[in-house]
Coordinates of C-alpha atoms and ligand atoms in Angstrom, one line a residue:
X32 CA 6.1 2.4 -21.6
X33 CA 6.3 -1.3 -22.5
X34 CA 8.0 -3.4 -19.9
X35 CA 9.5 -6.6 -21.4
X36 CA 11.5 -9.4 -19.9
X37 CA 14.8 -10.4 -21.6
X38 CA 14.9 -13.5 -23.8
X39 CA 16.5 -15.6 -21.0
X40 CA 13.6 -15.0 -18.8
X41 CA 11.2 -15.9 -21.5
X42 CA 12.9 -19.2 -22.1
X43 CA 12.8 -19.8 -18.3
X44 CA 9.1 -18.9 -18.3
X45 CA 8.6 -21.8 -21.0
X46 CA 10.5 -24.1 -18.9
X47 CA 8.3 -23.4 -15.8
X48 CA 5.2 -23.7 -18.0
X49 CA 6.1 -27.1 -19.2
X50 CA 6.9 -28.3 -15.8
X51 CA 3.6 -27.0 -14.2
X52 CA 1.6 -28.3 -17.0
X53 CA 3.0 -31.7 -16.9
X54 CA 3.2 -32.1 -13.0
X55 CA 0.2 -30.1 -11.5
X56 CA -2.3 -32.9 -10.6
X57 CA -5.7 -32.0 -12.0
X58 CA -7.5 -32.2 -8.6
X59 CA -5.3 -29.4 -7.3
X60 CA -5.8 -27.3 -10.4
X61 CA -9.5 -27.7 -10.3
X62 CA -9.6 -27.0 -6.6
X63 CA -7.6 -23.7 -7.1
X64 CA -10.0 -22.7 -9.9
X65 CA -13.0 -23.3 -7.6
X66 CA -11.7 -21.9 -4.3
X67 CA -9.2 -19.5 -5.9
X68 CA -8.1 -18.0 -2.6
X69 CA -7.5 -21.0 -0.1
X70 CA -7.0 -24.4 -1.7
X71 CA -7.0 -27.0 0.9
X72 CA -3.9 -27.0 2.9
X73 CA -3.1 -30.5 2.1
X74 CA -3.3 -29.6 -1.6
X75 CA -0.7 -26.8 -1.0
X76 CA 1.5 -29.3 0.8
X77 CA 1.1 -31.9 -2.0
X78 CA 2.2 -29.4 -4.6
X79 CA 4.9 -28.1 -2.5
X80 CA 6.3 -31.8 -2.3
X81 CA 6.1 -32.0 -6.1
X82 CA 8.2 -28.9 -6.4
X83 CA 10.6 -30.1 -3.7
X84 CA 11.5 -33.1 -6.0
X85 CA 12.4 -30.7 -8.7
X86 CA 14.3 -28.4 -6.2
X87 CA 12.0 -25.5 -6.7
X88 CA 10.0 -25.6 -3.4
X89 CA 11.9 -22.8 -1.7
X90 CA 13.2 -20.6 -4.6
X91 CA 13.9 -17.6 -2.4
X92 CA 15.9 -19.3 0.4
X93 CA 19.6 -19.2 0.4
X94 CA 21.2 -22.1 -1.7
X95 CA 22.7 -23.6 1.4
X96 CA 19.2 -24.4 2.7
X97 CA 17.8 -25.6 -0.6
X98 CA 17.2 -22.4 -2.4
X99 CA 17.5 -22.0 -6.1
X100 CA 19.8 -19.0 -6.3
X101 CA 17.3 -17.4 -8.9
X102 CA 17.3 -13.7 -9.3
X103 CA 14.2 -11.8 -7.9
X104 CA 12.9 -11.4 -11.3
X105 CA 13.3 -15.1 -12.0
X106 CA 11.3 -15.8 -8.9
X107 CA 8.7 -13.5 -10.2
X108 CA 8.4 -15.2 -13.4
X109 CA 8.2 -18.6 -11.6
X110 CA 5.3 -17.4 -9.4
X111 CA 3.6 -15.6 -12.2
X112 CA 3.5 -18.8 -14.4
X113 CA 2.4 -21.0 -11.6
X114 CA -0.5 -18.8 -10.7
X115 CA -1.5 -18.4 -14.3
X116 CA -1.8 -22.3 -14.6
X117 CA -3.7 -22.6 -11.4
X118 CA -1.0 -23.9 -9.1
X119 CA -1.1 -22.7 -5.5
X120 CA 1.0 -19.5 -5.0
X121 CA 0.7 -17.0 -2.2
X122 CA 2.7 -16.1 0.7
X123 CA 2.8 -19.5 2.4
X124 CA 3.5 -19.5 6.2
X125 CA 6.3 -22.2 6.5
X126 CA 8.1 -21.2 3.2
X127 CA 7.7 -17.4 3.2
X128 CA 7.4 -16.6 6.9
X129 CA 8.9 -19.0 9.5
X130 CA 11.5 -20.5 7.2
X131 CA 13.4 -17.1 6.5
X132 CA 13.1 -16.4 10.4
X133 CA 14.7 -19.8 11.2
X134 CA 17.5 -19.5 8.8
X135 CA 18.2 -15.9 9.7
X136 CA 18.0 -16.0 13.5
X137 CA 17.5 -19.7 14.5
X138 CA 20.0 -22.0 16.1
X139 CA 21.8 -24.9 14.2
X140 CA 19.2 -27.3 15.9
X141 CA 16.3 -25.3 14.6
X142 CA 17.8 -25.2 11.1
X143 CA 18.6 -28.8 11.0
X144 CA 15.2 -29.9 12.4
X145 CA 12.7 -27.8 10.7
X146 CA 14.2 -26.3 7.5
X147 CA 14.3 -29.7 5.6
X148 CA 10.7 -30.5 6.6
X149 CA 9.6 -27.2 5.3
X150 CA 11.6 -27.5 2.0
X151 CA 10.0 -30.8 1.5
X152 CA 6.5 -29.6 2.4
X153 CA 6.0 -32.5 4.9
X154 CA 3.6 -30.4 7.2
X155 CA 1.4 -27.6 7.3
X156 CA 2.3 -24.7 9.8
X157 CA 0.1 -22.0 11.5
X158 CA 0.9 -18.5 12.6
X159 CA -0.1 -17.8 16.2
X160 CA 0.1 -14.0 16.6
X161 CA -3.3 -12.6 17.1
X162 CA -5.2 -12.9 20.2
X163 CA -8.7 -11.8 21.4
X164 CA -8.1 -8.0 22.1
X165 CA -4.5 -8.1 20.5
X166 CA -4.8 -7.9 16.7
X167 CA -3.8 -4.4 15.5
X168 CA -2.2 -3.7 18.9
X169 CA -0.2 -7.0 18.8
X170 CA 2.3 -6.0 21.4
X171 CA -0.4 -6.2 24.0
X172 CA -0.6 -9.9 23.6
X173 CA -1.0 -11.9 26.9
X174 CA -0.1 -15.4 26.2
X175 CA 2.8 -16.2 28.5
X176 CA 5.8 -18.6 28.4
X177 CA 7.4 -19.3 31.7
X178 CA 10.7 -21.2 32.1
X179 CA 10.5 -24.2 34.1
X180 CA 13.7 -26.3 34.0
X181 CA 14.5 -27.4 30.4
X182 CA 11.2 -26.1 29.0
X183 CA 8.6 -23.3 28.8
X184 CA 5.1 -23.6 30.1
X185 CA 2.8 -21.8 27.7
X186 CA -0.7 -20.4 28.7
X187 CA -3.1 -18.3 26.8
X188 CA -5.3 -18.1 23.8
X189 CA -4.8 -17.3 20.1
X190 CA -7.5 -16.4 17.6
X191 CA -7.9 -16.2 13.8
X192 CA -5.1 -18.8 13.4
X193 CA -5.4 -19.9 9.8
X194 CA -5.1 -23.5 9.2
X195 CA -4.5 -24.4 12.9
X196 CA -6.8 -27.5 12.7
X197 CA -4.5 -29.1 10.1
X198 CA -1.2 -27.7 11.1
X199 CA 1.5 -29.8 12.7
X200 CA 3.5 -26.9 14.0
X201 CA 3.0 -23.3 14.7
X202 CA 5.1 -20.3 15.2
X203 CA 3.8 -18.3 18.1
X204 CA 4.4 -14.9 19.8
X205 CA 4.5 -15.2 23.4
X206 CA 5.3 -13.0 26.5
X207 CA 8.4 -14.3 28.4
X208 CA 8.7 -11.0 30.4
X209 CA 5.7 -9.0 31.4
X210 CA 7.7 -6.3 33.5
X211 CA 9.4 -4.5 30.7
X212 CA 8.1 -2.5 27.6
X213 CA 5.5 -4.8 25.8
X214 CA 7.6 -5.1 22.6
X215 CA 10.7 -6.1 24.7
X216 CA 9.0 -9.0 26.5
X217 CA 8.0 -10.8 23.4
X218 CA 9.6 -14.1 22.3
X219 CA 9.2 -16.3 19.1
X220 CA 8.4 -20.0 19.8
X221 CA 7.9 -23.0 17.6
X222 CA 5.0 -25.1 19.2
X223 CA 4.1 -28.6 18.2
X224 CA 0.3 -28.5 17.5
X225 CA -0.1 -32.1 18.8
X226 CA 1.4 -31.3 22.2
X227 CA -0.7 -32.0 25.2
X228 CA -2.6 -28.8 26.3
X229 CA -3.1 -27.4 22.7
X230 CA -6.9 -27.3 21.7
X231 CA -8.0 -26.0 18.5
X232 CA -11.6 -24.9 17.8
X233 CA -12.4 -24.0 14.1
X234 CA -14.6 -20.9 13.6
X235 CA -17.5 -21.2 11.1
X236 CA -16.9 -18.5 8.3
X237 CA -19.2 -16.6 6.2
X238 CA -17.8 -18.3 3.0
X239 CA -18.8 -21.7 4.3
X240 CA -15.2 -22.7 5.3
X241 CA -13.8 -23.2 8.8
X242 CA -10.2 -22.5 8.1
X243 CA -9.9 -19.9 10.9
X244 CA -9.5 -21.2 14.4
X245 CA -9.2 -20.5 18.0
X246 CA -6.2 -22.0 19.7
X247 CA -6.2 -22.7 23.5
X248 CA -2.9 -23.2 25.1
X249 CA -3.1 -24.7 28.6
X250 CA 0.1 -25.3 30.4
X251 CA 1.7 -26.5 27.1
X252 CA 5.3 -27.7 27.5
X253 CA 7.6 -26.4 25.0
X254 CA 11.4 -27.5 25.0
X255 CA 13.7 -24.4 25.3
X256 CA 15.4 -25.3 22.1
X257 CA 12.3 -24.2 20.3
X258 CA 12.8 -20.7 21.1
X259 CA 13.9 -19.0 17.9
X260 CA 16.8 -16.5 18.4
X261 CA 17.0 -14.7 21.6
X262 CA 14.4 -14.5 24.4
X263 CA 12.8 -11.1 24.2
X264 CA 13.6 -10.4 20.5
X265 CA 10.4 -11.9 19.1
X266 CA 9.0 -8.5 18.1
X267 CA 12.1 -7.8 15.9
X268 CA 11.8 -11.3 14.3
X269 CA 8.1 -10.7 13.8
X270 CA 8.7 -7.5 12.0
X271 CA 11.4 -9.0 9.9
X272 CA 8.9 -11.7 8.9
X273 CA 6.2 -9.4 7.9
X274 CA 8.6 -7.1 5.9
X275 CA 10.2 -10.1 4.4
X276 CA 7.3 -11.0 2.2
X277 CA 6.6 -7.4 1.4
X278 CA 6.0 -7.9 -2.3
X279 CA 4.2 -11.1 -1.7
X280 CA 1.5 -9.2 0.3
X281 CA 0.5 -7.4 -2.8
X282 CA -1.1 -10.7 -3.9
X283 CA 0.0 -9.8 -7.3
X284 CA -0.2 -13.3 -8.8
X285 CA -3.5 -14.1 -7.4
X286 CA -5.0 -10.6 -8.7
X287 CA -3.6 -11.4 -12.1
X288 CA -5.1 -14.7 -12.2
X289 CA -8.4 -13.7 -10.9
X290 CA -8.7 -10.7 -13.2
X291 CA -8.2 -13.1 -16.1
X292 CA -10.9 -15.3 -14.7
X293 CA -13.2 -12.1 -14.6
X294 CA -12.6 -11.6 -18.2
X295 CA -13.3 -15.2 -19.1
X296 CA -16.8 -14.9 -17.1
X297 CA -17.5 -11.5 -18.7
X298 CA -16.9 -12.8 -22.2
X299 CA -18.9 -15.9 -21.6
X300 CA -21.9 -14.6 -19.7
X301 CA -24.7 -12.6 -21.6
X302 CA -27.0 -9.8 -20.6
X303 CA -29.6 -8.4 -23.0
X304 CA -28.1 -10.4 -25.8
X305 CA -24.6 -9.4 -25.6
X306 CA -21.5 -10.5 -23.6
X307 CA -21.2 -8.7 -20.4
X308 CA -17.8 -7.6 -21.4
X309 CA -19.3 -5.8 -24.5
X310 CA -21.4 -3.5 -22.1
X311 CA -19.9 -0.1 -21.7
X312 CA -20.2 0.6 -17.9
X313 CA -18.7 -2.8 -17.3
X314 CA -15.9 -2.5 -19.7
X315 CA -14.9 0.9 -18.2
X316 CA -14.7 -0.5 -14.7
X317 CA -12.8 -3.6 -15.9
X318 CA -10.3 -1.2 -17.8
X319 CA -10.0 0.9 -14.5
X320 CA -9.1 -2.2 -12.5
X321 CA -6.9 -3.6 -15.1
X322 CA -4.8 -0.3 -15.0
X323 CA -4.6 -0.3 -11.4
X324 CA -3.3 -3.9 -11.5
X325 CA -0.8 -3.1 -14.1
X326 CA 0.5 -0.2 -12.0
X327 CA 0.7 -2.6 -8.9
X328 CA 2.6 -5.0 -10.9
X329 CA 5.2 -2.4 -12.1
X330 CA 5.5 -1.2 -8.5
X331 CA 6.4 -4.7 -7.4
X332 CA 8.8 -5.2 -10.2
X333 CA 10.6 -1.9 -9.4
X334 CA 10.9 -3.2 -5.9
X335 CA 12.2 -6.5 -7.0
X336 CA 14.7 -4.7 -9.3
X337 CA 16.0 -2.9 -6.2
X338 CA 15.0 0.6 -7.6
X339 CA 15.8 3.1 -4.8
X340 CA 12.9 5.0 -3.5
X341 CA 12.7 7.5 -0.7
X342 CA 10.3 5.3 1.3
X343 CA 11.5 2.9 3.8
X344 CA 11.0 -0.8 3.4
X345 CA 8.0 -0.9 5.8
X346 CA 6.2 1.9 4.0
X347 CA 6.7 0.2 0.7
X348 CA 5.4 -3.1 2.1
X349 CA 2.3 -1.5 3.6
X350 CA 1.5 0.6 0.3
X351 CA 1.7 -2.9 -1.7
X352 CA -0.5 -4.5 0.8
X353 CA -3.1 -1.8 0.7
X354 CA -3.3 -1.7 -3.1
X355 CA -3.2 -5.5 -3.4
X356 CA -5.9 -6.0 -0.8
X357 CA -8.3 -3.4 -2.4
X358 CA -7.7 -5.0 -5.9
X359 CA -8.7 -8.4 -4.6
X360 CA -12.0 -6.9 -3.5
X361 CA -12.5 -4.9 -6.7
X362 CA -11.6 -8.0 -8.9
X363 CA -14.0 -10.4 -7.1
X364 CA -16.7 -7.6 -7.4
X365 CA -16.2 -7.8 -11.2
X366 CA -16.6 -11.5 -11.2
X367 CA -19.8 -11.3 -9.2
X368 CA -21.2 -8.5 -11.5
X369 CA -20.3 -10.5 -14.6
X370 CA -21.9 -13.6 -13.0
X371 CA -25.1 -11.7 -12.3
X372 CA -27.8 -13.7 -10.6
X373 CA -25.6 -16.8 -10.9
X374 CA -23.3 -15.2 -8.6
X375 CA -26.0 -15.7 -5.8
X376 CA -26.0 -19.4 -6.0
X377 CA -23.9 -20.8 -3.1
X378 CA -22.1 -24.2 -3.4
X379 CA -20.6 -25.5 -0.1
X380 CA -17.0 -26.4 0.0
X381 CA -17.6 -30.1 0.3
X382 CA -20.0 -30.0 -2.8
X383 CA -17.5 -28.2 -5.0
X384 CA -15.2 -31.1 -5.9
X385 CA -18.0 -33.1 -7.5
X386 CA -20.0 -30.3 -8.9
X387 CA -21.2 -31.4 -12.4
X388 CA -20.5 -28.5 -14.6
X389 CA -23.0 -27.7 -17.4
X390 CA -23.5 -25.1 -20.1
X391 CA -25.8 -23.1 -17.7
X392 CA -23.5 -23.7 -14.6
X393 CA -19.9 -23.8 -16.0
X394 CA -17.0 -24.6 -13.9
X395 CA -16.0 -21.0 -13.6
X396 CA -18.9 -20.1 -11.6
X397 CA -18.2 -22.7 -8.8
X398 CA -16.9 -21.2 -5.6
X399 CA -17.1 -17.6 -6.8
X400 CA -19.6 -16.4 -4.2
X401 CA -17.5 -17.9 -1.5
X402 CA -14.3 -16.2 -2.8
X403 CA -16.1 -12.9 -3.0
X404 CA -17.1 -13.3 0.6
X405 CA -13.8 -14.3 2.0
X406 CA -11.9 -11.5 0.1
X407 CA -13.7 -9.0 2.3
X408 CA -11.1 -10.2 4.8
X409 CA -8.1 -9.0 2.6
X410 CA -8.2 -5.5 4.1
X411 CA -8.1 -7.1 7.6
X412 CA -5.6 -9.8 7.7
X413 CA -1.8 -9.2 7.8
X414 CA -2.6 -5.7 9.3
X415 CA -5.7 -3.8 8.5
X416 CA -5.7 -1.1 5.8
X417 CA -6.4 1.5 8.5
X418 CA -3.2 0.5 10.3
X419 CA -1.2 0.3 7.0
X420 CA -2.3 3.8 6.1
X421 CA -1.2 5.2 9.4
X422 CA 2.2 3.6 8.9
X423 CA 2.6 5.1 5.5
X424 CA 1.6 8.4 6.8
X425 CA 4.2 8.1 9.5
X426 CA 7.1 6.4 7.7
X427 CA 6.8 7.9 4.2
X428 CA 5.3 11.4 4.8
X429 CA 6.4 12.0 8.4
X430 CA 2.8 12.8 9.5
Ligands
FAD235 C1 -9.1 -14.3 7.0 C2 -8.2 -13.9 8.2 C3 -7.0 -14.7 8.5 C4 -6.1 -14.5 9.5 N1 -5.2 -15.2 9.8 C5 -4.4 -15.1 10.9 C6 -3.3 -16.0 11.2 O1 -3.2 -17.0 10.5 N2 -2.6 -15.7 12.3 C7 -2.8 -14.8 13.0 O2 -2.2 -14.4 14.1 N3 -3.8 -13.7 12.8 C8 -4.7 -13.9 11.7 N4 -5.6 -13.1 11.5 C9 -5.9 -12.0 12.4 C10 -5.5 -10.6 11.7 O3 -4.2 -10.5 11.8 C11 -6.2 -9.6 12.6 O4 -7.6 -9.7 12.4 C12 -5.9 -8.1 12.3 O5 -4.7 -7.9 12.7 C13 -6.8 -7.1 12.9 O6 -7.0 -7.3 14.3 P1 -8.4 -7.4 15.0 O7 -9.0 -8.5 14.3 O8 -8.1 -7.7 16.5 O9 -9.1 -6.1 14.8 P2 -8.8 -4.8 15.8 O10 -7.4 -4.5 16.0 O11 -9.6 -4.8 17.0 O12 -9.4 -3.5 14.8 C14 -10.8 -3.5 14.6 C15 -10.9 -2.1 13.7 O13 -10.4 -1.1 14.3 C16 -9.4 -0.4 13.5 N5 -8.2 0.0 14.4 C17 -7.6 -0.6 15.4 N6 -6.6 0.0 15.8 C18 -6.5 1.2 15.1 C19 -5.7 2.4 15.1 N7 -4.6 2.5 15.9 N8 -5.9 3.4 14.1 C20 -6.9 3.3 13.2 N9 -7.7 2.1 13.2 C21 -7.5 1.2 14.1 C22 -8.9 -1.6 12.6 O14 -8.4 -1.0 11.3 C23 -10.2 -2.4 12.4 O15 -11.0 -1.8 11.3 C24 -6.5 -13.3 10.4 C25 -7.6 -12.5 10.2 C26 -8.4 -12.8 9.1 C27 -9.7 -11.9 8.9

């Protein structure tokens, strides 16, 4: 079977390619090549601002809020091309998570206040869901928001909050009622990360970065109008948010780009006088991963084309997430194997930018050990693979 896009999509791809080539700042492209997974949040916001000027920053949003009106396949081609050219592409909190929740469930005030700033990429946002002891069992979260006149007083602690140290706003799950069933007492709040009582403490990570944070909320005052939708419906909105980006959780564009990088490394690095790619065991493993990635891409495309399946949306989302996360790890394993001993050399994030590439230590090697380490987390964040498998078993197979 040979899947092809129609000629209109091919010419659209050309248009996107020309734009990205002429507008992606070199420092962002280089940073993406080095860190692969998590470029600096400010770089992501900078690229988002460039896309905003073109009207391409929130392609999937309804047109009335600045969306493009592109078909799902056109959006796929856009993201595919951006990723291939080293522009930041992945589910991005403000654009792909809180934005859709606000325009679907939020008040006019929230839409008018926050959607323009998200569309223009003005600030970074973080997602405050997980707590110590409440990760997989998220409904057990204990952070409370108690009404006090025209505001809530929020108390509690979040953990693993990506990018909290650079975020201007956060979208948080909090308990507004502790007397009912856990899911029914949860509400969805937007919190100003600069508000008095918010303390952010970065966590040192194995990859050398400190993007993940603890967030302490001590009597933080949040205006009532920052409640999204109805009080006690936060669980419904959180599920909508997680399902909304269901094809994005496959990290298909990231995986495609990184497999291309694995190929580049394997064709450039030599062992026993031949390119690593020419070595039979490596070629076999590479071909296996490539086949799995192609299967994942077609699954995503079938989903985007609206093909009916017997599975419900959450089961589909979970299966794409499991496959995508496993592939992230398999692909970085290939990169490390192709690099051989070079993969053991660690370059700290702050040294990467000015790292002087040489024939022995080419640009493609910089940051790869960090990326291999942080992708171990792919099977944890956004819901662990064990939890996703249980969901698939229950929702798709009725087990
Ligand atoms: C890199 C990274 C970024 C993250 N970013 C964010 C973020 O921005 N915002 C945010 O809110 N959170 C974030 N998280 C947190 C993430 O969502 C949680 O780590 C995840 O949901 C797992 O929760 P936990 O860490 O508490 O592990 P636990 O829930 O304690 O799980 C520990 C282990 O037990 C297994 N387990 C637990 N329950 C079951 C069960 N019922 N059946 C079978 N196995 C089970 C799990 O699969 C896992 O292997 C991030 C995490 C990482 C690693």
